[in-house]
Coordinates of C-alpha atoms in Angstrom, one line a residue:
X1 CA -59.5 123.3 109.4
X2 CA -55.4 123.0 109.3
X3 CA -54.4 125.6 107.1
X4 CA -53.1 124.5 104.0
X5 CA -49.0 126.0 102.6
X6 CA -48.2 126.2 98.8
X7 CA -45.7 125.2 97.6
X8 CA -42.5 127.9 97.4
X9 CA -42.0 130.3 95.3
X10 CA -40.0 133.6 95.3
X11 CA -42.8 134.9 93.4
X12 CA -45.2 134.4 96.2
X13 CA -45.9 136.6 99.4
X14 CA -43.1 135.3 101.5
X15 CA -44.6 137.0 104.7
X16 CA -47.6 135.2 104.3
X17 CA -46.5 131.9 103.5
X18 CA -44.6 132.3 106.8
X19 CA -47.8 133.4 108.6
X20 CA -49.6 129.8 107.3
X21 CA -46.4 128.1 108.3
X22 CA -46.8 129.5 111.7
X23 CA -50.7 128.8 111.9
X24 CA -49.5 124.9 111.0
X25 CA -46.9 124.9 113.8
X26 CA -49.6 126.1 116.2
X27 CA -52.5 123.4 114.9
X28 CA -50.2 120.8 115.7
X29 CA -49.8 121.6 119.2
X30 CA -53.3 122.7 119.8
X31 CA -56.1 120.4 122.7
X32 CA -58.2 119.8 119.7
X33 CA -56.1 117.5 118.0
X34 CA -54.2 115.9 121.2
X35 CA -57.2 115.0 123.6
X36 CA -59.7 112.5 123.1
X37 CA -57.6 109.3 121.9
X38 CA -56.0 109.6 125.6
X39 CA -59.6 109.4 127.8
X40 CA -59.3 106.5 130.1
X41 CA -62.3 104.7 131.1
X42 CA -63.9 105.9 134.2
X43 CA -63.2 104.7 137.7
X44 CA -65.3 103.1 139.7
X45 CA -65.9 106.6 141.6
X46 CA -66.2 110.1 140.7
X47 CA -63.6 111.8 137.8
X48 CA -62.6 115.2 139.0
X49 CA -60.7 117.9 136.7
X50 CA -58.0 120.4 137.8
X51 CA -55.9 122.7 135.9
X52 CA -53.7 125.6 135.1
X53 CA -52.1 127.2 132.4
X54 CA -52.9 129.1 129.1
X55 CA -53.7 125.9 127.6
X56 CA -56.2 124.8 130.2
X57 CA -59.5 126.0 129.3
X58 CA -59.3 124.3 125.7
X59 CA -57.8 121.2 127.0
X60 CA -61.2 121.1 129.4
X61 CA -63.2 121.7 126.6
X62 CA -61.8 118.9 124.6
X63 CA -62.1 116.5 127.5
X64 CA -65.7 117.5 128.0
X65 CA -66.5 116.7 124.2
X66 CA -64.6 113.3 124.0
X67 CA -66.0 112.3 127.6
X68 CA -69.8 113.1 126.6
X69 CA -69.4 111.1 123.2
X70 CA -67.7 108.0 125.5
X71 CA -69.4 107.6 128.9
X72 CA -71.9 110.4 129.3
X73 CA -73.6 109.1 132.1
X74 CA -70.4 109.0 134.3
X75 CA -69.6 111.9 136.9
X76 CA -67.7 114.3 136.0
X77 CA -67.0 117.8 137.6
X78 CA -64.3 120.1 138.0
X79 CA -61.9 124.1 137.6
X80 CA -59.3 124.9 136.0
X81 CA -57.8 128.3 135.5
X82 CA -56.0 130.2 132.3
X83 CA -55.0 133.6 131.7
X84 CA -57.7 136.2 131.1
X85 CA -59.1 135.8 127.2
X86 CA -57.9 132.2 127.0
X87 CA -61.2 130.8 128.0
X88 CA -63.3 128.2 126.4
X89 CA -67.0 127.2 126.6
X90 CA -67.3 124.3 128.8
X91 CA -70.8 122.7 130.1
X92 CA -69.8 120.4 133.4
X93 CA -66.3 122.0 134.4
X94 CA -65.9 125.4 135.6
X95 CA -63.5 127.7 133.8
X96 CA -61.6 130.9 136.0
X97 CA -59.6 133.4 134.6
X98 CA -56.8 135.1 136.4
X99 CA -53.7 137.4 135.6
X100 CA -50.6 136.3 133.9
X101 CA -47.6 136.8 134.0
X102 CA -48.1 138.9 137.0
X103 CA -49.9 136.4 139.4
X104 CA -53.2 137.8 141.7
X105 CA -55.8 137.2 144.1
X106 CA -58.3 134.8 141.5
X107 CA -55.1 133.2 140.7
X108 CA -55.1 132.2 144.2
X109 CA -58.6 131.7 145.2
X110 CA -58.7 129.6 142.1
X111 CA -55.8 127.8 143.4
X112 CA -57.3 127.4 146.7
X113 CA -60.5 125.7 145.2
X114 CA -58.2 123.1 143.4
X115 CA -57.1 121.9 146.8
X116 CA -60.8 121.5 148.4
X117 CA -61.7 120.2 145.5
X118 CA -59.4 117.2 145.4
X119 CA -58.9 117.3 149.4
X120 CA -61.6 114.7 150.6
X121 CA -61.4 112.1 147.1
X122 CA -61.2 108.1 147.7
X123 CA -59.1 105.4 146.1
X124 CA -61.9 104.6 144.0
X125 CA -61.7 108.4 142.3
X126 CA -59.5 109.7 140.0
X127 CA -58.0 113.2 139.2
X128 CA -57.3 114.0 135.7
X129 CA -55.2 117.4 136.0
X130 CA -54.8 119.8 132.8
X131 CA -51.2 121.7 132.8
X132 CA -50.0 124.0 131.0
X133 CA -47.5 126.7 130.6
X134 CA -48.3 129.8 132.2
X135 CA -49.8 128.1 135.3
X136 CA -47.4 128.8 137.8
X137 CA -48.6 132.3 137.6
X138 CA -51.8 131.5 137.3
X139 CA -52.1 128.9 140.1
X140 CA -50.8 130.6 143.0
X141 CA -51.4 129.8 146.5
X142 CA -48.5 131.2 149.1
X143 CA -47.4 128.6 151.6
X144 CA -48.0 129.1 154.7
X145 CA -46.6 132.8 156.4
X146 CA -46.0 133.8 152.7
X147 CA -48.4 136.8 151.2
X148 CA -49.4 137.0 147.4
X149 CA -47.8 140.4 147.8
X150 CA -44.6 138.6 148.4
X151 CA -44.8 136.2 145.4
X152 CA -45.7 139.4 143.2
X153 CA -42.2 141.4 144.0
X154 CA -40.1 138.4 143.6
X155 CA -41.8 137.2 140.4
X156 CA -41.2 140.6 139.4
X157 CA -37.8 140.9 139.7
X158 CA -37.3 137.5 138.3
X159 CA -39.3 138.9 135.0
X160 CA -37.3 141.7 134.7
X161 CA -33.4 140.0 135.1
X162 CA -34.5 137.6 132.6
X163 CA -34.0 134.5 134.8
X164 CA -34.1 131.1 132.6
X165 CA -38.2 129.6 133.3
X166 CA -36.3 126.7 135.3
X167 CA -34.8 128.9 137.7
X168 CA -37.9 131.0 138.3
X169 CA -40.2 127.7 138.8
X170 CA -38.0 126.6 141.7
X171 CA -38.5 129.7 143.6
X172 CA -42.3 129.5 142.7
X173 CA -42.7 126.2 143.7
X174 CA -40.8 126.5 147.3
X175 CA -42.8 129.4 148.0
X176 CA -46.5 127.3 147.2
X177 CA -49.0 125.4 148.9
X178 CA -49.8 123.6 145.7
X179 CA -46.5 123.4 143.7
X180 CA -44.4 120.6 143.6
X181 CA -46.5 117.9 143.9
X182 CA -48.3 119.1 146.7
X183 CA -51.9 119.2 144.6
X184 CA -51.9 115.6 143.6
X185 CA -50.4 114.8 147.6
X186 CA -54.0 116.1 148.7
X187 CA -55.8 114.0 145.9
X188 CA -54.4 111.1 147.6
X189 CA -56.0 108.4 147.5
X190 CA -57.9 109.0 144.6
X191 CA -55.2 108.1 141.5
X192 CA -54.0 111.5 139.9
X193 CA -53.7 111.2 136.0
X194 CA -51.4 114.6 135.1
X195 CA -51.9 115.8 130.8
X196 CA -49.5 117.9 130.3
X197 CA -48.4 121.0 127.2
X198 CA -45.1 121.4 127.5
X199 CA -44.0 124.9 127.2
X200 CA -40.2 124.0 129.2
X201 CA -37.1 123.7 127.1
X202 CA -35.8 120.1 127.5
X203 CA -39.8 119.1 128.5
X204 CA -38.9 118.4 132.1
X205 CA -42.4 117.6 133.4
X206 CA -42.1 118.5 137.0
X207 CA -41.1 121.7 135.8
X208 CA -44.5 122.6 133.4
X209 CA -46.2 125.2 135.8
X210 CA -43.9 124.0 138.4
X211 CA -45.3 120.6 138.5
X212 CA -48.4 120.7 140.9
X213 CA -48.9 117.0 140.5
X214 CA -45.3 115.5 140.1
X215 CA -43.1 116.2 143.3
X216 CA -39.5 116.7 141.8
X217 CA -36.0 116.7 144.2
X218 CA -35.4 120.6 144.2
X219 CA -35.0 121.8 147.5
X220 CA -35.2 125.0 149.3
X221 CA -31.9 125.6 149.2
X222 CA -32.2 125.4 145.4
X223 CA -34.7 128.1 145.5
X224 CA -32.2 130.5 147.6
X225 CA -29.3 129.4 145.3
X226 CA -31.3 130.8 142.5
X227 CA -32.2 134.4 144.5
X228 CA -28.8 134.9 145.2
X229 CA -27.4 134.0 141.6
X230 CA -29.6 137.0 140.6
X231 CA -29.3 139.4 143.7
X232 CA -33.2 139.5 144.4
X233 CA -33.3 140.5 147.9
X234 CA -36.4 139.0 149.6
X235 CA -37.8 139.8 152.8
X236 CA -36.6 138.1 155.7
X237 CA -39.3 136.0 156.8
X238 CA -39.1 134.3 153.1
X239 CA -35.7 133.7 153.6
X240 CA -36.3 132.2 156.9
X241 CA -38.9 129.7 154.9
X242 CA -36.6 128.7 152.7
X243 CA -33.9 128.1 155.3
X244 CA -36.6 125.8 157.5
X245 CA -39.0 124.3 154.6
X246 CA -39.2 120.6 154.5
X247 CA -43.3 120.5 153.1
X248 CA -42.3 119.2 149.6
X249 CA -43.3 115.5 149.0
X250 CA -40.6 113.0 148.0
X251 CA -41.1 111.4 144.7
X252 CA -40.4 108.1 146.3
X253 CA -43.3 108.7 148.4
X254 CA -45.3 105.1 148.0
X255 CA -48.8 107.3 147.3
X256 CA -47.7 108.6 143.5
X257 CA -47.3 104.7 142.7
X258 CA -51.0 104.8 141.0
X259 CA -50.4 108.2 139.3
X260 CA -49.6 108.9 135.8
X261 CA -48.7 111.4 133.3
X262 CA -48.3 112.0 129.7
X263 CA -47.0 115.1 127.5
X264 CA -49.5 115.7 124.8
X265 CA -47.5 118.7 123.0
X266 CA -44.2 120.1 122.8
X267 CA -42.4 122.1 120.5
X268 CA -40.8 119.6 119.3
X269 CA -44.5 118.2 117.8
X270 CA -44.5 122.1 116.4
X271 CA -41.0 122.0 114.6
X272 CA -41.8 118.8 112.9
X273 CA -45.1 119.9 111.6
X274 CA -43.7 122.7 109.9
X275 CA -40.9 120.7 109.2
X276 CA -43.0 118.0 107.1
X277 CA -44.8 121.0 105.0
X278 CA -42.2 122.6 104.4
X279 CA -40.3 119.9 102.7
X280 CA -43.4 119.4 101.3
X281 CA -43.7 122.1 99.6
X282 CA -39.8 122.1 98.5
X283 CA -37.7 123.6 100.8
X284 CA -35.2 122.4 102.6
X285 CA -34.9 122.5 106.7
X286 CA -32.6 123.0 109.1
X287 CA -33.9 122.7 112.5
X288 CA -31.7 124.3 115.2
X289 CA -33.6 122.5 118.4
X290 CA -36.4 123.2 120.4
X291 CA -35.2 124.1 123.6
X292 CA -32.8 127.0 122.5
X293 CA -32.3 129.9 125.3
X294 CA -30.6 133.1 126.3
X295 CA -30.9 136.8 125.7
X296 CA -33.3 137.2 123.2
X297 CA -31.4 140.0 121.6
X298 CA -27.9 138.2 121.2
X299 CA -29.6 135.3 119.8
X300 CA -31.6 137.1 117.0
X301 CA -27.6 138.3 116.2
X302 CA -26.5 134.6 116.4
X303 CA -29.1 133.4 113.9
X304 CA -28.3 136.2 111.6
X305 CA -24.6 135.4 111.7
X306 CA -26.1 131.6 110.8
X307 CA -28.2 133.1 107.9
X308 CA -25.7 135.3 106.2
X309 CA -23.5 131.9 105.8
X310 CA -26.2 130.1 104.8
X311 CA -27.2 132.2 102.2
X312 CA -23.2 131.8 100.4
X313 CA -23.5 128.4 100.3
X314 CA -27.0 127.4 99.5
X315 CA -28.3 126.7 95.8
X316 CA -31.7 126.3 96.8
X317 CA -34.2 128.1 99.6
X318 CA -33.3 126.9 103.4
X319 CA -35.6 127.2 106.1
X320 CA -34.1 127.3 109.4
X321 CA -36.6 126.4 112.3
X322 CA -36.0 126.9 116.3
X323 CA -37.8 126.9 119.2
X324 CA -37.2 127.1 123.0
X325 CA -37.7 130.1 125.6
X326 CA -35.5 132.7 125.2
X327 CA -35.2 135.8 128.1
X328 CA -34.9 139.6 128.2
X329 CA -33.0 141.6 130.6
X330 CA -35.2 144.7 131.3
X331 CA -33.4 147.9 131.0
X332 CA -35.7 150.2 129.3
X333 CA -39.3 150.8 129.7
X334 CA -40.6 150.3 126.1
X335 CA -43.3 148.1 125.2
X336 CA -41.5 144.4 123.7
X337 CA -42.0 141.1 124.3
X338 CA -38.6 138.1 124.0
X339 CA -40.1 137.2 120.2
X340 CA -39.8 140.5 118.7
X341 CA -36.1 142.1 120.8
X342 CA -35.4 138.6 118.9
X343 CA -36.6 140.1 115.5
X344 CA -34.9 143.1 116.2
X345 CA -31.4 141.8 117.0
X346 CA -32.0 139.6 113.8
X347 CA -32.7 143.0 111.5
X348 CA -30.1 144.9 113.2
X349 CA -27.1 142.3 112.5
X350 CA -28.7 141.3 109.2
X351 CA -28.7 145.1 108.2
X352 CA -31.1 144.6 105.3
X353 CA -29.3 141.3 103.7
X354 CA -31.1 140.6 100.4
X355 CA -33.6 137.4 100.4
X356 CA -33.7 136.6 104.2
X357 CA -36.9 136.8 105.7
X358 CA -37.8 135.8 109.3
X359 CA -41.0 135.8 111.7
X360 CA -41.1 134.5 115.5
X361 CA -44.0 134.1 117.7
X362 CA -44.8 132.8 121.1
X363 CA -47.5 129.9 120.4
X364 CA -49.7 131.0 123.2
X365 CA -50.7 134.3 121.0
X366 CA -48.8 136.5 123.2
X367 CA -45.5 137.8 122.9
X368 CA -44.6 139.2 127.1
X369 CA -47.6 141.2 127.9
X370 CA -48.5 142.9 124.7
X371 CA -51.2 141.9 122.4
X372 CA -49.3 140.5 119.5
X373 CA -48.1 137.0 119.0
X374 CA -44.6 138.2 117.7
X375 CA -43.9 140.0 114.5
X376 CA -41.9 139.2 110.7
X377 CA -40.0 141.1 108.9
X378 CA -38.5 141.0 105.0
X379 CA -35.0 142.6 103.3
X380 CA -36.9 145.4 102.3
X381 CA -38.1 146.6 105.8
X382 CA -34.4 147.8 106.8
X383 CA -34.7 150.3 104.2
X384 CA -38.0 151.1 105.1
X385 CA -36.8 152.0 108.8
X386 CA -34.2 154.0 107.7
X387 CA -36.6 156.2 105.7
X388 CA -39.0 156.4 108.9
X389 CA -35.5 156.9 111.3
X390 CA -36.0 153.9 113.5
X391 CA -33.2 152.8 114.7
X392 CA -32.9 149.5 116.0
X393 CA -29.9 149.8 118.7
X394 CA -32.4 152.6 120.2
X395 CA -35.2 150.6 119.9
X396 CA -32.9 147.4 122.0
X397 CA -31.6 149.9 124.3
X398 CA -35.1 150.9 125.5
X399 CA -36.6 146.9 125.4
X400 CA -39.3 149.3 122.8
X401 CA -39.0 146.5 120.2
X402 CA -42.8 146.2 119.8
X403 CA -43.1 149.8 119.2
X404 CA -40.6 149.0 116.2
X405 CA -42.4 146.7 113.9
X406 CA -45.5 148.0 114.5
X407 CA -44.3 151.4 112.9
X408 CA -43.4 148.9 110.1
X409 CA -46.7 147.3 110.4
X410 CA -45.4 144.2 111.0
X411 CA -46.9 142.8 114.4
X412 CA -48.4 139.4 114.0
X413 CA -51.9 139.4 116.2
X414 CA -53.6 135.7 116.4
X415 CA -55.4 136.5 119.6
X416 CA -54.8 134.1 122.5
X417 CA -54.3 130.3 120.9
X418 CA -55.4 128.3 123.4
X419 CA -52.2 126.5 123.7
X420 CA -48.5 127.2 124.2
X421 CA -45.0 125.1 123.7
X422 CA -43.1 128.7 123.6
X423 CA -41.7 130.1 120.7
X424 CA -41.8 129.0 116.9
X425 CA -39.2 130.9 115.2
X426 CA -38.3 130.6 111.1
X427 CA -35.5 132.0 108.9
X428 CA -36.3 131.5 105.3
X429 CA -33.0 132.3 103.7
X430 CA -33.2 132.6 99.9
X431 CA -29.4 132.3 97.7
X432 CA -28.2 134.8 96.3
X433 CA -29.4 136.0 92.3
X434 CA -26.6 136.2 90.0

């Protein structure tokens, strides 16, 4: 059941009318609600299912319901792979597990059954693959004279300089066997139908888990180009595959003419959900975009900037929504996550405003690689780390942010979601009393 939001008032709990706000945002963007008016009619042949991504396991699991109640007497079989605790219960295709954000080797023998799975498929079959954020990571095959060890140093580094997600899935998908189109190139013949949850600022398909079934015109070189902008030093034989790699299908290759693809969530289908309650319920919006990025930090400082201004000119509450990716540099070794180093840049600039209140979550349930989904915080809980001696620039300087609001107990913990457009953030700024 879609939880339900009141209508405002400054009497009410304003953290949890922010929590039900959030739970809204996420329902809209969930399998559940997105799957089963899309199943085509089976082909002549046999339907196989691939996947990756946090998303992938619940979108299988919606398939699965809406194909039995349509054609249950056509074949259907199939993997797909999500992060570990993002499963689902599915009867006819297989569900893996495997690390994320830090790929390993189930990623990749996962990976590896995707491609014999789809290798020896006719013209009369079809492919129906089930993307995601999160499944570049979690769909990792090395090309060929590359090691999983190698594509686990230079994704970390990439984490930790707090490259942009576009940049990082061109070096991902340069370095695979199965990225960038390559998967759906050893489906043909068999027609490859691509679903896709968009968790990529601007919702550039071919760059949702670095695009396994749509080739995209990145090069090599591109990949190199982003290395160097970051000074990741790579071992020499990667170089030299970058420098010599030509394995990347063309999209103008005649054999994607039959395929097809369709983004079933974004979060820009998020925003607007919480959008319509919210008016709803009497408060105006402001949404700020869904593909905002940058240090996650220096944008929480932004937004408060944007809020204290807000909050001198309105005459009634203002909501401001936002959504996007943002990154961290990693420079400490505390335990954070992009949503809450938001949060604290926010409380540090805001420096206890009166009636501002903000939460931000990422969709998927987890914030980096902790176990919260983000975090909230009202006026009052400046004060209340002053009393306790938290300071936030210490708290920044370290990347300990999560550490932070749970001494305030206010980490928000959903548990994995099942889905993922990347983060929901929401400013509820209230004006100011006489």
């Amino acid at each position: 059941m879609t939880p339900q939001l009141p209508p405002f008032d400054p009497e009410l709990d304003v953290a949890d009318w922010l929590r039900r706000l959030a739970d809204i945002a996420v329902a809209a963007v969930h399998p559940d609600t997105l799957v089963a008016d899309l199943l085509p009619d089976p082909p002549p042949g046999r339907t196989v299912v691939v996947g990756a991504g946090k998303a992938a396991a619940a979108m299988a699991a919606a398939l699965e319901r809406a194909w039995q109640a349509r054609c249950p007497d056509a074949p259907l079989s199939g993997l797909v792979v999500t992060r570990y605790g993002h499963g689902a219960d599915c009867e006819v295709i297989e569900v893996l597990e495997a690390s994320h954000p830090m790929p390993d080797d189930l990623g990749e023998k996962a990976a590896r059954r995707m491609l014999e799975a789809v290798t020896a498929l006719g013209e009369n079959d079809r492919v129906i693959a089930l993307i995601s954020g999160g499944g570049s990571a979690l769909m990792t095959l090395p090309a060929e004279g590359i090691t999983l060890a190698d594509k686990q140093a230079i994704n970390r580094e990439l984490l930790r300089c707090g490259a942009p997600i576009g940049q990082m899935n061109t070096v991902r998908r340069h370095l695979s066997a199965i990225k960038g189109g390559r998967l759906a190139a050893a489906a043909h013949p068999a027609q490859v139908v691509t679903w896709l949850i968009s968790d990529i600022p601007g919702d550039v398909a071919t760059q949702i888990a670095s695009g396994p079934t749509l080739p995209d015109r990145s090069t090599p070189a591109d990949a190199l180009a982003v290395l160097e902008r970051h000074a990741i030093e790579v071992p020499m034989h990667v170089r030299q595959h970058l420098e010599r790699n030509t394995s990347a299908p063309s999209p103008d290759d005649e054999a994607f003419e039959r395929d097809d693809s369709v983004t079933l969530a974004r979060a820009h289908d998020a925003l607007e959900a919480a959008r319509n309650v919210v008016e709803e319920a009497g408060v105006i919006v402001r949404v700020l975009g869904d593909d905002l990025e940058g240090e996650a930090c220096e944008l929480g400082r932004a937004h408060a900037r944007m809020a204290l201004e807000a909050r001198d000119e309105a005459a009634s509450p203002l909501l401001i929504l936002s959504g996007g990716e943002t990154s961290v540099t990693v420079r400490g070794d505390g335990r954070g996550g992009r949503n809450v180093e938001y949060l604290l840049g926010l409380l540090e600039a805001l420096e206890g405003a009166a009636g501002i209140h903000a939460l931000a979550i990422d969709t998927d349930g987890i914030d980096g690689s902790e176990d919260n989904a983000g975090g909230l915080f009202s006026p009052d809980d400046w004060t209340r780390a002053k009393k306790q001696g938290l300071q936030p620039a210490d708290y920044l300087s370290r990347n300990d942010a999560y550490t932070f609001f749970q001494a305030l107990d206010r980490l928000i913990v959903t548990g994995p979601t099942r889905t993922n457009v990347n983060d929901f953030r929401a400013i509820l700024v209230l004006p100011r009393t006489p």
